[in-house]
Coordinates of C-alpha atoms and ligand atoms in Angstrom, one line a residue:
M20 CA 36.4 114.7 125.4
A21 CA 33.1 113.0 126.4
Y22 CA 30.2 115.4 126.7
R23 CA 27.3 115.4 129.0
A24 CA 24.2 116.9 129.4
L25 CA 24.4 120.2 131.5
K26 CA 23.2 119.5 135.1
G27 CA 19.8 119.7 135.5
T28 CA 18.7 119.3 131.6
K29 CA 17.4 115.9 129.9
D30 CA 17.6 114.5 127.0
V31 CA 14.4 113.0 125.4
L32 CA 15.4 109.8 123.7
P33 CA 14.1 108.2 120.6
G34 CA 12.8 105.4 122.7
E35 CA 10.8 108.1 125.3
A36 CA 9.6 109.8 122.6
H37 CA 6.1 108.5 122.6
L38 CA 5.6 109.1 126.4
W39 CA 5.5 113.1 125.6
H40 CA 3.6 112.3 122.7
H41 CA 1.4 110.6 124.7
L42 CA 0.9 113.9 127.0
E43 CA 1.1 116.6 124.0
D44 CA -1.8 114.3 122.0
T45 CA -4.1 114.4 125.4
M46 CA -3.2 117.9 125.9
R47 CA -4.1 119.2 122.6
A48 CA -7.2 117.0 122.6
V49 CA -8.5 118.4 125.6
T50 CA -7.7 121.9 125.1
A51 CA -9.4 121.6 121.6
R52 CA -12.4 120.5 123.3
Y53 CA -12.2 123.7 125.7
G54 CA -12.0 126.2 122.9
F55 CA -8.3 126.9 123.1
R56 CA -5.6 127.8 120.5
E57 CA -2.0 127.0 120.8
I58 CA 0.5 130.1 121.4
R59 CA 4.1 129.7 120.7
T60 CA 6.6 132.5 121.9
P61 CA 10.4 133.0 121.9
V62 CA 12.6 131.2 124.5
I63 CA 14.2 134.6 125.2
E64 CA 12.8 137.5 126.5
Q65 CA 13.9 141.0 127.5
T66 CA 15.2 140.5 131.0
E67 CA 12.5 143.7 131.7
L68 CA 9.6 141.5 130.7
F69 CA 10.3 139.2 134.0
L70 CA 11.5 141.9 136.3
R71 CA 7.8 143.6 136.1
G72 CA 5.7 140.6 135.2
V73 CA 6.7 138.1 138.0
G74 CA 8.3 140.6 140.2
D75 CA 11.4 141.5 141.5
T76 CA 11.0 140.2 145.2
T77 CA 10.4 136.5 143.8
D78 CA 12.9 133.8 144.2
I79 CA 12.7 133.3 140.6
V80 CA 13.7 136.9 139.7
Q81 CA 15.9 137.0 142.7
K82 CA 18.0 133.7 142.3
E83 CA 16.8 131.3 139.1
M84 CA 17.1 133.3 136.4
Y85 CA 19.3 132.7 133.1
T86 CA 20.0 136.3 132.3
F87 CA 23.0 137.3 130.0
L88 CA 23.9 140.3 128.1
D89 CA 23.8 139.4 124.2
K90 CA 26.3 140.7 122.0
G91 CA 24.4 144.0 121.5
G92 CA 24.5 144.6 125.5
R93 CA 21.1 143.9 125.9
S94 CA 19.9 142.1 129.1
I95 CA 18.0 138.8 127.8
T96 CA 16.5 136.2 129.9
L97 CA 15.5 132.7 129.2
K98 CA 11.8 132.3 129.9
P99 CA 11.7 131.2 133.7
E100 CA 7.8 130.7 133.3
G101 CA 5.2 130.7 130.3
T102 CA 2.7 133.4 131.5
G103 CA 5.0 136.6 130.6
G104 CA 5.8 135.5 126.9
A105 CA 2.3 135.1 126.3
V106 CA 1.3 138.1 127.9
R107 CA 3.7 140.0 126.2
A108 CA 2.7 138.9 122.7
F109 CA -1.2 139.1 123.5
T110 CA -0.3 142.7 124.3
E111 CA 2.2 143.5 121.7
H112 CA -0.3 142.0 118.7
A113 CA -3.3 143.8 120.3
L114 CA -4.8 140.2 120.5
F115 CA -7.3 141.8 123.4
N116 CA -9.1 143.6 120.0
E117 CA -10.3 139.6 119.2
P118 CA -13.6 138.4 120.7
L119 CA -13.0 137.7 124.6
P120 CA -12.5 135.9 126.2
I121 CA -9.6 134.8 124.4
K122 CA -8.1 131.2 125.7
M123 CA -4.6 129.8 124.6
Y124 CA -2.5 127.0 125.8
Y125 CA 1.4 126.1 125.1
L126 CA 2.8 122.9 125.1
Y127 CA 6.1 121.5 125.6
C128 CA 7.3 125.3 126.3
P129 CA 11.3 124.9 127.9
V130 CA 11.4 127.0 131.4
F131 CA 14.5 127.7 132.9
R132 CA 15.7 128.3 136.1
Y133 CA 18.8 128.1 138.1
E134 CA 17.8 125.4 141.1
R135 CA 19.4 122.7 142.9
P136 CA 18.8 119.7 140.5
Q137 CA 17.0 116.6 142.1
A138 CA 14.2 114.5 141.2
G139 CA 11.6 116.6 139.7
R140 CA 13.4 119.8 140.0
L141 CA 15.6 120.7 136.9
R142 CA 17.2 123.7 135.3
E143 CA 15.3 123.2 132.2
H144 CA 12.1 121.7 132.3
H145 CA 8.9 121.8 130.4
Q146 CA 5.2 123.2 131.0
F147 CA 1.9 122.5 129.2
G148 CA -0.1 126.0 130.2
V149 CA -3.1 127.8 129.6
E150 CA -4.0 131.6 129.9
I151 CA -7.5 132.9 129.3
F152 CA -7.6 136.6 128.8
G153 CA -11.0 138.7 129.3
S154 CA -12.8 137.4 132.0
P155 CA -13.0 138.4 135.2
S156 CA -15.6 135.6 136.3
A157 CA -14.9 132.6 138.3
Y158 CA -16.3 130.6 135.9
T159 CA -13.1 130.9 134.0
D160 CA -11.1 129.9 137.1
A161 CA -13.2 127.1 137.7
E162 CA -13.0 126.3 133.7
A163 CA -9.0 125.9 134.1
I164 CA -9.1 124.2 137.0
S165 CA -11.8 121.6 135.2
L166 CA -9.0 121.7 132.2
A167 CA -6.2 120.9 134.2
L168 CA -7.9 118.1 136.1
T169 CA -9.2 116.6 132.7
V170 CA -5.8 116.5 131.1
L171 CA -4.6 114.8 134.0
R172 CA -7.5 112.4 134.2
E173 CA -7.2 111.6 130.3
V174 CA -3.3 111.1 130.9
G175 CA -4.5 108.3 133.3
I176 CA -4.1 110.1 136.9
D177 CA -7.2 110.9 138.7
D178 CA -6.9 110.9 142.4
L179 CA -5.1 114.2 142.8
S180 CA -5.6 117.1 145.4
V181 CA -7.0 120.6 144.4
N182 CA -5.9 123.1 146.8
I183 CA -7.2 126.7 146.2
N184 CA -6.9 130.0 148.0
S185 CA -7.4 133.8 147.3
I186 CA -4.6 136.0 147.9
G187 CA -6.7 139.3 147.1
C188 CA -6.5 142.2 145.1
E189 CA -4.8 145.9 145.3
K190 CA -7.3 147.1 147.6
C191 CA -7.3 144.6 150.2
R192 CA -3.8 143.1 150.1
P193 CA -2.0 146.4 151.4
A194 CA -4.0 146.4 154.4
Y195 CA -3.5 142.7 155.1
N196 CA 0.5 142.9 154.5
Q197 CA 0.5 145.0 157.4
T198 CA -1.9 142.2 159.6
L199 CA 0.7 140.0 158.5
K200 CA 4.0 142.2 159.4
D201 CA 1.7 142.8 162.9
Y202 CA 1.6 139.0 163.5
F203 CA 5.5 138.4 162.4
A204 CA 7.5 140.9 164.1
P205 CA 7.5 139.4 167.4
H206 CA 9.1 136.3 165.5
L207 CA 11.1 137.5 163.4
Q208 CA 14.4 137.1 165.5
E209 CA 13.7 133.0 165.3
M210 CA 12.9 133.1 161.1
C211 CA 15.7 132.6 158.2
A212 CA 17.3 135.6 156.6
L213 CA 15.2 135.3 153.9
C214 CA 11.9 135.3 155.7
R215 CA 13.7 138.5 157.2
D216 CA 13.8 140.1 153.8
R217 CA 10.7 139.2 152.5
Y218 CA 9.0 140.7 156.0
E219 CA 9.9 144.2 154.4
R220 CA 9.6 143.5 150.6
N221 CA 6.9 141.1 150.4
P222 CA 5.2 139.5 153.2
L223 CA 2.8 137.4 151.9
R224 CA 5.7 135.4 150.7
L225 CA 6.6 134.6 154.6
L226 CA 3.9 131.9 153.9
D227 CA 5.3 129.5 152.2
C228 CA 8.7 129.5 153.5
K229 CA 10.2 125.9 153.5
E230 CA 12.2 126.3 156.6
E231 CA 10.8 124.2 159.2
R232 CA 11.0 127.0 162.1
C233 CA 9.3 129.4 159.7
H234 CA 6.5 127.4 158.7
A235 CA 5.9 126.6 162.1
I236 CA 5.2 130.1 163.0
A237 CA 3.5 130.7 159.6
K238 CA 0.7 128.3 159.9
D239 CA -0.9 130.3 162.7
A240 CA -0.8 133.8 160.6
P241 CA -3.8 135.4 160.0
R242 CA -5.6 133.9 156.6
M243 CA -6.0 136.4 153.4
I244 CA -9.0 135.1 153.0
D245 CA -10.3 136.2 156.3
H246 CA -9.5 140.1 155.2
L247 CA -10.5 140.2 151.4
C248 CA -12.5 142.7 150.4
P249 CA -16.2 142.3 149.5
E250 CA -15.7 141.8 145.5
C251 CA -12.3 139.8 146.1
S252 CA -14.8 137.7 149.1
E253 CA -17.6 137.2 146.5
H254 CA -15.2 136.4 143.6
F255 CA -13.9 133.3 146.2
S256 CA -17.2 132.0 147.2
A257 CA -18.3 131.9 143.7
L258 CA -15.2 129.9 142.7
Q259 CA -16.1 127.5 145.3
E260 CA -19.6 127.3 144.2
S261 CA -18.4 126.5 140.7
L262 CA -16.3 123.8 141.5
A263 CA -19.1 122.5 143.6
A264 CA -21.3 122.6 140.3
L265 CA -18.6 120.9 138.6
N266 CA -18.5 118.1 141.4
I267 CA -14.5 119.0 141.6
P268 CA -13.4 118.2 145.4
Y269 CA -11.1 121.0 146.7
A270 CA -9.7 121.6 149.9
I271 CA -8.9 125.7 150.8
D272 CA -4.8 126.0 151.6
S273 CA -4.2 129.6 152.9
G274 CA -0.8 129.0 152.7
I275 CA -0.7 128.9 149.1
V276 CA 0.6 132.3 147.7
R277 CA 2.7 131.2 144.8
G278 CA 6.2 132.1 143.5
L279 CA 5.1 135.0 141.2
D280 CA 4.0 138.4 142.3
Y281 CA 1.6 139.1 139.5
Y282 CA -1.3 137.1 141.3
T283 CA -4.4 138.3 142.3
K284 CA -7.3 136.7 143.7
T285 CA -7.4 133.1 142.8
V286 CA -4.3 131.0 143.2
F287 CA -4.6 127.1 142.9
E288 CA -2.1 123.8 143.3
I289 CA -2.8 120.4 141.9
I290 CA -0.8 118.1 143.8
S291 CA -0.4 114.4 144.6
N292 CA 1.3 112.9 147.5
R293 CA 3.2 110.0 145.8
I294 CA 5.9 111.9 144.4
G295 CA 7.4 113.7 148.0
A296 CA 8.4 117.3 148.2
Q297 CA 8.2 117.8 144.6
G298 CA 4.3 117.1 144.4
T299 CA 2.9 119.9 142.9
V300 CA 2.3 119.1 139.0
C301 CA 0.3 122.2 138.6
G302 CA 0.2 125.5 139.4
G303 CA -2.0 128.8 138.8
G304 CA -3.5 131.6 139.5
R305 CA -5.4 134.8 138.2
Y306 CA -3.5 138.0 137.4
D307 CA -5.7 140.8 136.7
R308 CA -3.1 143.5 136.6
L309 CA -0.7 141.7 134.6
V310 CA -1.5 142.8 131.4
E311 CA -1.5 146.2 132.4
T312 CA 1.7 146.2 134.2
V313 CA 3.7 145.1 130.6
G314 CA 1.8 147.9 129.1
G315 CA -1.3 146.7 127.7
P316 CA -4.9 148.2 128.5
S317 CA -6.5 146.6 131.4
M318 CA -7.5 143.4 130.7
P319 CA -8.2 140.2 133.2
G320 CA -6.1 137.4 133.0
I321 CA -5.8 133.6 134.7
G322 CA -3.9 130.6 133.7
F323 CA -1.5 127.7 135.0
G324 CA 1.7 126.2 134.2
M325 CA 1.7 122.2 134.4
G326 CA 5.1 120.6 134.8
M327 CA 5.8 117.6 132.0
E328 CA 8.7 116.0 133.8
R329 CA 7.1 116.3 137.2
L330 CA 3.9 114.5 135.3
M331 CA 5.6 112.0 133.8
I332 CA 7.2 110.7 137.0
L333 CA 4.1 110.6 138.5
L334 CA 2.9 108.6 135.7
E335 CA 5.6 106.2 136.3
S336 CA 4.8 105.7 139.7
Y337 CA 1.3 104.8 138.9
G338 CA 2.7 102.2 136.4
K339 CA 1.0 104.7 133.3
L340 CA 3.4 105.2 131.2
P341 CA 2.2 103.9 127.8
Q342 CA 4.0 100.8 126.1
E343 CA 6.1 101.9 122.8
T344 CA 4.2 100.4 119.8
G345 CA 5.6 99.1 116.6
R346 CA 7.1 101.5 114.6
C347 CA 6.8 99.5 111.4
D348 CA 4.0 97.8 109.6
A349 CA 5.7 96.3 106.4
F350 CA 9.6 95.5 106.3
C351 CA 10.9 94.9 102.9
I352 CA 13.8 92.4 103.2
A353 CA 16.8 93.4 101.2
M354 CA 18.2 90.9 98.7
G355 CA 21.0 91.0 95.8
D356 CA 22.2 94.5 95.9
G357 CA 19.1 95.6 97.8
K358 CA 17.8 98.1 95.4
E359 CA 14.7 96.5 95.4
S360 CA 14.1 96.7 98.5
L361 CA 14.5 100.7 98.5
Q362 CA 12.0 101.0 96.0
L363 CA 9.2 98.4 97.4
A364 CA 9.6 100.3 101.0
D365 CA 9.2 103.7 98.8
D366 CA 6.4 102.3 97.1
L367 CA 4.6 101.6 100.3
R368 CA 5.4 104.6 101.9
R369 CA 4.0 107.1 99.3
A370 CA 0.8 104.8 100.2
G371 CA 0.9 105.8 103.8
I372 CA 1.9 102.5 105.0
R373 CA 5.2 102.8 107.4
A374 CA 7.4 100.6 105.6
D375 CA 11.2 99.9 106.2
F376 CA 14.2 98.0 104.6
D377 CA 17.5 97.3 105.7
P378 CA 20.1 99.4 103.9
L379 CA 23.2 97.4 105.2
V380 CA 21.7 94.1 103.3
R381 CA 22.6 92.1 105.9
S382 CA 21.8 88.2 106.2
M383 CA 18.4 87.1 105.8
K384 CA 18.2 86.0 109.7
A385 CA 19.9 89.3 110.6
Q386 CA 16.8 90.8 108.5
M387 CA 14.3 89.0 110.2
R388 CA 15.5 89.8 113.5
Y389 CA 15.8 93.6 113.1
A390 CA 12.0 93.5 111.4
E391 CA 10.8 91.7 114.4
K392 CA 12.8 94.4 116.8
L393 CA 11.2 97.3 114.8
G394 CA 7.4 95.7 115.6
A395 CA 6.9 94.8 111.7
R396 CA 3.6 93.3 111.0
L397 CA 4.2 91.9 107.6
V398 CA 7.6 90.8 105.8
V399 CA 7.6 91.5 102.2
I400 CA 10.4 89.1 100.5
Q401 CA 11.0 89.3 96.8
G402 CA 14.4 87.0 95.8
D403 CA 15.3 86.2 92.2
E404 CA 12.6 83.8 91.7
E405 CA 10.1 85.8 92.8
R406 CA 11.5 88.8 90.5
Q407 CA 11.3 86.7 87.7
K408 CA 7.9 86.0 88.2
G409 CA 6.6 89.3 88.9
V410 CA 5.9 88.2 92.3
V411 CA 6.9 88.9 96.0
I412 CA 6.0 87.3 98.9
V413 CA 4.0 88.5 101.9
R414 CA 4.7 87.1 105.1
N415 CA 2.6 88.0 108.1
M416 CA 4.8 87.9 111.2
S417 CA 2.3 86.9 113.7
T418 CA 0.5 83.6 111.8
R419 CA 3.5 82.9 110.3
E420 CA 1.2 82.4 106.8
Q421 CA 2.8 83.4 103.2
T422 CA 1.2 84.6 100.4
E423 CA 2.4 85.6 97.1
V424 CA 1.4 88.5 95.4
G425 CA 1.7 90.0 92.2
R426 CA 4.3 93.2 92.1
A427 CA 2.2 95.6 90.8
G428 CA -1.2 94.8 93.5
L429 CA 1.4 94.9 96.6
V430 CA 0.4 98.3 97.8
D431 CA -3.4 97.5 97.7
R432 CA -2.9 93.8 99.2
V433 CA -0.6 95.1 102.0
L434 CA -3.2 98.2 102.9
E435 CA -5.6 95.3 102.8
M436 CA -3.9 93.1 105.0
L437 CA -3.2 96.0 107.6
K438 CA -6.7 97.0 107.5
G439 CA -8.5 93.7 107.4
G440 CA -6.5 93.0 111.0
E441 CA -5.2 90.1 109.5
T442 CA -2.1 90.8 111.7
N443 CA -2.1 91.7 115.2
G444 CA -1.1 95.2 116.0
Ligands
LIG246 P1 7.7 124.6 143.0 O1 7.2 125.1 144.4 O2 7.6 123.0 143.1 O3 9.2 125.4 143.0 P2 6.7 126.6 141.3 O4 5.9 127.0 142.3 O5 8.1 127.5 141.5 O6 7.0 124.9 142.0 P3 5.4 127.0 139.0 O7 6.3 128.4 139.0 O8 4.0 127.2 139.5 O9 6.0 125.9 140.0 O10 5.5 126.1 137.8 C1 4.3 125.4 137.5 C2 4.8 123.6 137.4 O11 6.1 123.6 136.6 C3 5.0 122.9 138.7 O12 3.8 123.0 139.6 C4 5.9 122.3 138.3 O13 5.1 121.0 138.0 C5 6.7 122.4 137.3 N1 8.0 123.0 137.7 C6 8.7 124.0 138.1 N2 9.7 124.2 138.6 C7 10.0 122.8 138.1 C8 11.6 122.2 137.9 N3 12.6 123.2 138.3 N4 11.7 121.4 137.8 C9 10.6 120.3 137.2 N5 9.3 121.2 136.9 C10 9.3 122.1 137.6
LIG247 MG1 9.8 126.8 142.1

């Protein structure tokens, strides 16, 4: 029986891990600069959290969640997005008592959605994301967008489009929903079954149907941004002014409504035109009522999620995937029974040097080949003769020069050679 990874899931193999580290290191560095700290929440939550939070009229809740009963008969769901868990933790641990705003990020957060797998669309994918609690200011929206762009720029991509929209609040949206229904009513018969259902349950979602015939009708629909209440309208202007102040080019796309019900006011997407239909790398928005919805105090929030796998595909299309660097600085050739090389490598490792040896004690030629494969900069050799003299030979793999070093001084000498740039690294 040969097992395969489940459809829509992916392994990260050792030869690919450096690519993920490149993204993660950049994300940690940038978020630190913006004053964010990390949050990690469980992969499983009570299903109810997502029904209430994400919203039970969304595609995610209706079609995509991995939900099951555990042995105690409780309904459990694998995270279908990152915000729910963060908001639950924020509320449960009363983090709102800390100085506001509170800024947190999550990295390599597994997200599960039962989707039709294709390039850039997995059933388990991973998100980097941030959540900011306690600031209603549009400066915060701009800060989040700026952070996302900085991450993308620093991993190597700087020609993405930022699309923004406002979907209003509980004050202005009900009237707009009615305006939308009035607009769509005469067209309903031409629209897909899903849209006819959305018409009753969540008319805003009529705007982002992917079906061509629905899209054609939706594109001339009245825009939320023309029906915002004064507060939302002012907020949307302030966002645009803030983005302009940060020299961030953006476009207004009144079709962005996002797949989660919890958004209010600002919604945004960062997209690439290079990777086709799955071009959205980052999506986010403001959720001023969400904390309250899951049982916390009234507390504004905003966040985004960035798909790590999509980002990887994008980097590849730009030819910006970093090369794997050598993973060994000093390789200790095993001679005789090989125990000496085990000890040599151990001494070097304790001194902080990336050292390795051959536990299989293969032929000298095979070991040299292996050392080269590992990218070893130095090779340490101690044959019988050297052992008797109390020395070891250190060979520089790029210059092929060999030096004899006293066994006791080996660690210091290797450190010196690695630091002194005597080897190419
Ligand atoms: P889409 O419209 O492409 O389905 P979405 O609106 O469902 O995206 P979000 O819920 O905003 O996506 O998730 C944030 C990001 O996570 C997306 O911008 C995307 O980069 C990534 N993402 C979402 N779903 C998947 C998936 N099934 N496979 C891989 N990445 C995904
Ligand atoms: Mg989706």
